[in-house]
Amino acid sequence: MISLRNVQTTDLEQLLFIENEGFSIEEAATKEALVERIQLIADTFIVAEKEGEILGYINGPIINQPYITDDLFKEIKENPKRGGYQSILGLAVSKQARNQGIAKILIEKMEELVEENEREGITLTCKQELVSFYEKFGFVSYGMSESKHGGVSWYNLIKLREGMN
């Protein structure tokens, strides 16, 4: 049975391991960035676990604009209670837990939070090979992002709240 919960500081080592499994050194969140996210946005940092082992997670701050900008990877603020866009800076599933629907469960949990807190929708950036993956969940591609995070090309994807039902 997979359970979802908000992140805790004791999760850091497992999170770092999964982050570095899923992203290149240039793209991966640093230990400092993950600590900051745990401290500031635990309300939108969701962990999927089974028997105490973290299988995956999703996280990101609430932002005022529909697109993610590179400064978010360096500095974030606490989330407002209502409104804004739910950004996804990180969605990662451990290698041994992939292809079990965990990413879907995590995205659906973020959608619930968007509904509950009257957000505009969810925004994320991804590499070209993942665009179709997110489109299966109802995200719409808005083309190339200005982001140069990790030195690669990213695409802007958004799922507006009215498209979530």
PDB file of C-alpha atoms in Angstrom:
ATOM      1  CA  MET A   1       0.000   0.000   0.000  1.00  0.00           C
ATOM      2  CA  ILE A   2       1.474   3.341  -1.064  1.00  0.00           C
ATOM      3  CA  SER A   3       0.825   6.285   1.226  1.00  0.00           C
ATOM      4  CA  LEU A   4       1.253  10.003   0.561  1.00  0.00           C
ATOM      5  CA  ARG A   5       2.408  12.559   3.098  1.00  0.00           C
ATOM      6  CA  ASN A   6       4.128  15.911   3.380  1.00  0.00           C
ATOM      7  CA  VAL A   7       7.898  15.876   3.398  1.00  0.00           C
ATOM      8  CA  GLN A   8       9.867  15.795   6.663  1.00  0.00           C
ATOM      9  CA  THR A   9      13.447  16.853   7.366  1.00  0.00           C
ATOM     10  CA  THR A  10      14.384  13.220   8.087  1.00  0.00           C
ATOM     11  CA  ASP A  11      13.603  12.389   4.417  1.00  0.00           C
ATOM     12  CA  LEU A  12      16.587  14.334   3.066  1.00  0.00           C
ATOM     13  CA  GLU A  13      19.038  11.475   2.418  1.00  0.00           C
ATOM     14  CA  GLN A  14      16.473   9.311   0.600  1.00  0.00           C
ATOM     15  CA  LEU A  15      15.311  12.337  -1.427  1.00  0.00           C
ATOM     16  CA  LEU A  16      18.870  13.179  -2.487  1.00  0.00           C
ATOM     17  CA  PHE A  17      19.441   9.596  -3.619  1.00  0.00           C
ATOM     18  CA  ILE A  18      16.281   9.568  -5.793  1.00  0.00           C
ATOM     19  CA  GLU A  19      16.985  13.083  -7.123  1.00  0.00           C
ATOM     20  CA  ASN A  20      20.449  12.051  -8.278  1.00  0.00           C
ATOM     21  CA  GLU A  21      19.103   8.820  -9.803  1.00  0.00           C
ATOM     22  CA  GLY A  22      16.613  10.782 -11.893  1.00  0.00           C
ATOM     23  CA  PHE A  23      18.516  13.901 -12.933  1.00  0.00           C
ATOM     24  CA  SER A  24      21.985  14.739 -14.193  1.00  0.00           C
ATOM     25  CA  ILE A  25      24.405  16.545 -11.866  1.00  0.00           C
ATOM     26  CA  GLU A  26      23.642  19.822 -13.686  1.00  0.00           C
ATOM     27  CA  GLU A  27      19.857  19.383 -13.394  1.00  0.00           C
ATOM     28  CA  ALA A  28      19.509  17.805  -9.956  1.00  0.00           C
ATOM     29  CA  ALA A  29      18.472  19.883  -6.994  1.00  0.00           C
ATOM     30  CA  THR A  30      21.358  20.420  -4.599  1.00  0.00           C
ATOM     31  CA  LYS A  31      21.205  19.302  -0.999  1.00  0.00           C
ATOM     32  CA  GLU A  32      20.831  22.984  -0.041  1.00  0.00           C
ATOM     33  CA  ALA A  33      17.924  23.463  -2.473  1.00  0.00           C
ATOM     34  CA  LEU A  34      16.119  20.398  -1.109  1.00  0.00           C
ATOM     35  CA  VAL A  35      16.655  21.552   2.475  1.00  0.00           C
ATOM     36  CA  GLU A  36      15.200  24.944   1.550  1.00  0.00           C
ATOM     37  CA  ARG A  37      12.172  23.332  -0.112  1.00  0.00           C
ATOM     38  CA  ILE A  38      11.605  21.064   2.894  1.00  0.00           C
ATOM     39  CA  GLN A  39      11.725  24.099   5.218  1.00  0.00           C
ATOM     40  CA  LEU A  40       9.671  26.537   3.124  1.00  0.00           C
ATOM     41  CA  ILE A  41       7.198  24.549   1.022  1.00  0.00           C
ATOM     42  CA  ALA A  42       6.479  21.310   2.893  1.00  0.00           C
ATOM     43  CA  ASP A  43       2.790  21.969   2.115  1.00  0.00           C
ATOM     44  CA  THR A  44       3.501  21.364  -1.606  1.00  0.00           C
ATOM     45  CA  PHE A  45       6.274  18.775  -1.222  1.00  0.00           C
ATOM     46  CA  ILE A  46       4.590  15.376  -1.286  1.00  0.00           C
ATOM     47  CA  VAL A  47       6.325  12.062  -0.696  1.00  0.00           C
ATOM     48  CA  ALA A  48       5.041   8.629  -1.779  1.00  0.00           C
ATOM     49  CA  GLU A  49       6.203   5.859   0.506  1.00  0.00           C
ATOM     50  CA  LYS A  50       5.677   2.197   1.155  1.00  0.00           C
ATOM     51  CA  GLU A  51       6.695   0.582   4.433  1.00  0.00           C
ATOM     52  CA  GLY A  52       8.843   3.565   5.371  1.00  0.00           C
ATOM     53  CA  GLU A  53      10.745   3.661   2.092  1.00  0.00           C
ATOM     54  CA  ILE A  54      10.336   6.701  -0.153  1.00  0.00           C
ATOM     55  CA  LEU A  55       9.401   5.643  -3.684  1.00  0.00           C
ATOM     56  CA  GLY A  56       9.029   9.090  -5.190  1.00  0.00           C
ATOM     57  CA  TYR A  57       8.130  12.703  -4.610  1.00  0.00           C
ATOM     58  CA  ILE A  58       6.781  15.857  -6.190  1.00  0.00           C
ATOM     59  CA  ASN A  59       7.546  19.410  -5.138  1.00  0.00           C
ATOM     60  CA  GLY A  60       7.387  23.028  -6.169  1.00  0.00           C
ATOM     61  CA  PRO A  61       6.431  26.459  -4.861  1.00  0.00           C
ATOM     62  CA  ILE A  62       3.381  28.510  -5.753  1.00  0.00           C
ATOM     63  CA  ILE A  63       4.328  31.174  -8.306  1.00  0.00           C
ATOM     64  CA  ASN A  64       2.497  34.211  -9.686  1.00  0.00           C
ATOM     65  CA  GLN A  65       3.140  33.604 -13.369  1.00  0.00           C
ATOM     66  CA  PRO A  66       2.258  30.646 -15.609  1.00  0.00           C
ATOM     67  CA  TYR A  67       5.853  29.788 -16.530  1.00  0.00           C
ATOM     68  CA  ILE A  68       8.773  28.554 -14.438  1.00  0.00           C
ATOM     69  CA  THR A  69      11.875  30.755 -14.454  1.00  0.00           C
ATOM     70  CA  ASP A  70      15.411  29.636 -13.609  1.00  0.00           C
ATOM     71  CA  ASP A  71      15.617  31.758 -10.453  1.00  0.00           C
ATOM     72  CA  LEU A  72      13.114  29.357  -8.816  1.00  0.00           C
ATOM     73  CA  PHE A  73      15.761  26.651  -8.817  1.00  0.00           C
ATOM     74  CA  LYS A  74      17.922  28.924  -6.675  1.00  0.00           C
ATOM     75  CA  GLU A  75      15.531  30.760  -4.385  1.00  0.00           C
ATOM     76  CA  ILE A  76      11.966  30.151  -3.294  1.00  0.00           C
ATOM     77  CA  LYS A  77       9.560  31.675  -0.787  1.00  0.00           C
ATOM     78  CA  GLU A  78       6.806  30.275   1.388  1.00  0.00           C
ATOM     79  CA  ASN A  79       3.560  29.538  -0.402  1.00  0.00           C
ATOM     80  CA  PRO A  80       0.574  31.893  -0.268  1.00  0.00           C
ATOM     81  CA  LYS A  81      -2.592  30.244   1.072  1.00  0.00           C
ATOM     82  CA  ARG A  82      -4.649  30.822  -2.080  1.00  0.00           C
ATOM     83  CA  GLY A  83      -4.199  31.539  -5.780  1.00  0.00           C
ATOM     84  CA  GLY A  84      -1.176  31.453  -8.043  1.00  0.00           C
ATOM     85  CA  TYR A  85       0.173  28.547 -10.046  1.00  0.00           C
ATOM     86  CA  GLN A  86       1.462  25.336  -8.530  1.00  0.00           C
ATOM     87  CA  SER A  87       4.890  24.844 -10.064  1.00  0.00           C
ATOM     88  CA  ILE A  88       6.573  21.471 -10.207  1.00  0.00           C
ATOM     89  CA  LEU A  89      10.328  21.801  -9.828  1.00  0.00           C
ATOM     90  CA  GLY A  90      10.842  18.140  -9.068  1.00  0.00           C
ATOM     91  CA  LEU A  91       8.973  14.924  -9.809  1.00  0.00           C
ATOM     92  CA  ALA A  92      11.083  11.826  -9.350  1.00  0.00           C
ATOM     93  CA  VAL A  93      10.462   8.140  -8.754  1.00  0.00           C
ATOM     94  CA  SER A  94      13.183   5.763  -7.599  1.00  0.00           C
ATOM     95  CA  LYS A  95      14.465   3.402 -10.285  1.00  0.00           C
ATOM     96  CA  GLN A  96      13.080   0.252  -8.659  1.00  0.00           C
ATOM     97  CA  ALA A  97       9.602   1.796  -8.275  1.00  0.00           C
ATOM     98  CA  ARG A  98       9.126   3.079 -11.837  1.00  0.00           C
ATOM     99  CA  ASN A  99       6.252   2.019 -14.120  1.00  0.00           C
ATOM    100  CA  GLN A 100       3.913   1.443 -11.163  1.00  0.00           C
ATOM    101  CA  GLY A 101       1.811   4.595 -11.529  1.00  0.00           C
ATOM    102  CA  ILE A 102       3.541   6.509  -8.741  1.00  0.00           C
ATOM    103  CA  ALA A 103       4.079   9.664 -10.837  1.00  0.00           C
ATOM    104  CA  LYS A 104       0.345   9.598 -11.669  1.00  0.00           C
ATOM    105  CA  ILE A 105      -0.582   9.337  -7.968  1.00  0.00           C
ATOM    106  CA  LEU A 106       1.718  12.268  -7.129  1.00  0.00           C
ATOM    107  CA  ILE A 107       0.357  14.454  -9.953  1.00  0.00           C
ATOM    108  CA  GLU A 108      -3.228  13.668  -8.869  1.00  0.00           C
ATOM    109  CA  LYS A 109      -2.357  14.709  -5.296  1.00  0.00           C
ATOM    110  CA  MET A 110      -1.017  18.041  -6.607  1.00  0.00           C
ATOM    111  CA  GLU A 111      -4.265  18.473  -8.564  1.00  0.00           C
ATOM    112  CA  GLU A 112      -6.233  17.996  -5.321  1.00  0.00           C
ATOM    113  CA  LEU A 113      -4.114  20.680  -3.633  1.00  0.00           C
ATOM    114  CA  VAL A 114      -4.691  23.017  -6.608  1.00  0.00           C
ATOM    115  CA  GLU A 115      -8.465  22.530  -6.258  1.00  0.00           C
ATOM    116  CA  GLU A 116      -8.469  22.936  -2.459  1.00  0.00           C
ATOM    117  CA  ASN A 117      -6.376  26.103  -2.540  1.00  0.00           C
ATOM    118  CA  GLU A 118      -7.982  27.714  -5.603  1.00  0.00           C
ATOM    119  CA  ARG A 119      -4.821  27.808  -7.668  1.00  0.00           C
ATOM    120  CA  GLU A 120      -4.897  28.661 -11.395  1.00  0.00           C
ATOM    121  CA  GLY A 121      -3.340  25.346 -12.381  1.00  0.00           C
ATOM    122  CA  ILE A 122      -0.087  23.410 -12.461  1.00  0.00           C
ATOM    123  CA  THR A 123       2.989  24.482 -14.431  1.00  0.00           C
ATOM    124  CA  LEU A 124       6.171  22.573 -15.104  1.00  0.00           C
ATOM    125  CA  THR A 125       9.057  22.355 -17.510  1.00  0.00           C
ATOM    126  CA  CYS A 126      10.300  19.106 -18.991  1.00  0.00           C
ATOM    127  CA  LYS A 127      12.602  17.817 -21.687  1.00  0.00           C
ATOM    128  CA  GLN A 128      11.178  17.054 -25.118  1.00  0.00           C
ATOM    129  CA  GLU A 129      11.099  13.298 -24.530  1.00  0.00           C
ATOM    130  CA  LEU A 130       8.743  13.769 -21.550  1.00  0.00           C
ATOM    131  CA  VAL A 131       6.216  16.098 -23.221  1.00  0.00           C
ATOM    132  CA  SER A 132       3.985  13.198 -24.337  1.00  0.00           C
ATOM    133  CA  PHE A 133       4.186  11.656 -20.832  1.00  0.00           C
ATOM    134  CA  TYR A 134       2.689  14.807 -19.289  1.00  0.00           C
ATOM    135  CA  GLU A 135       0.193  15.268 -22.131  1.00  0.00           C
ATOM    136  CA  LYS A 136      -1.331  11.920 -21.078  1.00  0.00           C
ATOM    137  CA  PHE A 137      -2.221  13.635 -17.783  1.00  0.00           C
ATOM    138  CA  GLY A 138      -3.901  16.562 -19.553  1.00  0.00           C
ATOM    139  CA  PHE A 139      -0.995  19.007 -19.622  1.00  0.00           C
ATOM    140  CA  VAL A 140      -0.708  21.244 -22.688  1.00  0.00           C
ATOM    141  CA  SER A 141       2.652  22.153 -24.198  1.00  0.00           C
ATOM    142  CA  TYR A 142       3.278  25.858 -24.745  1.00  0.00           C
ATOM    143  CA  GLY A 143       6.540  25.315 -26.612  1.00  0.00           C
ATOM    144  CA  MET A 144      10.100  26.032 -25.634  1.00  0.00           C
ATOM    145  CA  SER A 145      10.817  27.522 -22.243  1.00  0.00           C
ATOM    146  CA  GLU A 146      13.275  30.343 -21.680  1.00  0.00           C
ATOM    147  CA  SER A 147      14.764  28.125 -18.966  1.00  0.00           C
ATOM    148  CA  LYS A 148      18.338  27.025 -19.507  1.00  0.00           C
ATOM    149  CA  HIS A 149      18.469  25.069 -16.220  1.00  0.00           C
ATOM    150  CA  GLY A 150      21.202  22.429 -16.331  1.00  0.00           C
ATOM    151  CA  GLY A 151      22.218  23.633 -19.794  1.00  0.00           C
ATOM    152  CA  VAL A 152      19.409  21.807 -21.623  1.00  0.00           C
ATOM    153  CA  SER A 153      16.266  22.770 -23.562  1.00  0.00           C
ATOM    154  CA  TRP A 154      12.977  22.657 -21.653  1.00  0.00           C
ATOM    155  CA  TYR A 155       9.328  22.863 -22.660  1.00  0.00           C
ATOM    156  CA  ASN A 156       6.592  24.768 -20.807  1.00  0.00           C
ATOM    157  CA  LEU A 157       3.614  22.614 -19.867  1.00  0.00           C
ATOM    158  CA  ILE A 158       0.506  23.804 -18.074  1.00  0.00           C
ATOM    159  CA  LYS A 159      -2.666  22.156 -16.837  1.00  0.00           C
ATOM    160  CA  LEU A 160      -5.312  24.700 -15.887  1.00  0.00           C
ATOM    161  CA  ARG A 161      -7.628  24.009 -12.970  1.00  0.00           C
ATOM    162  CA  GLU A 162     -10.769  23.883 -15.095  1.00  0.00           C
ATOM    163  CA  GLY A 163      -9.213  20.998 -17.037  1.00  0.00           C
ATOM    164  CA  MET A 164      -8.706  18.865 -13.930  1.00  0.00           C
ATOM    165  CA  ASN A 165     -12.194  17.505 -13.342  1.00  0.00           C
TER     166      ASN A 165
END
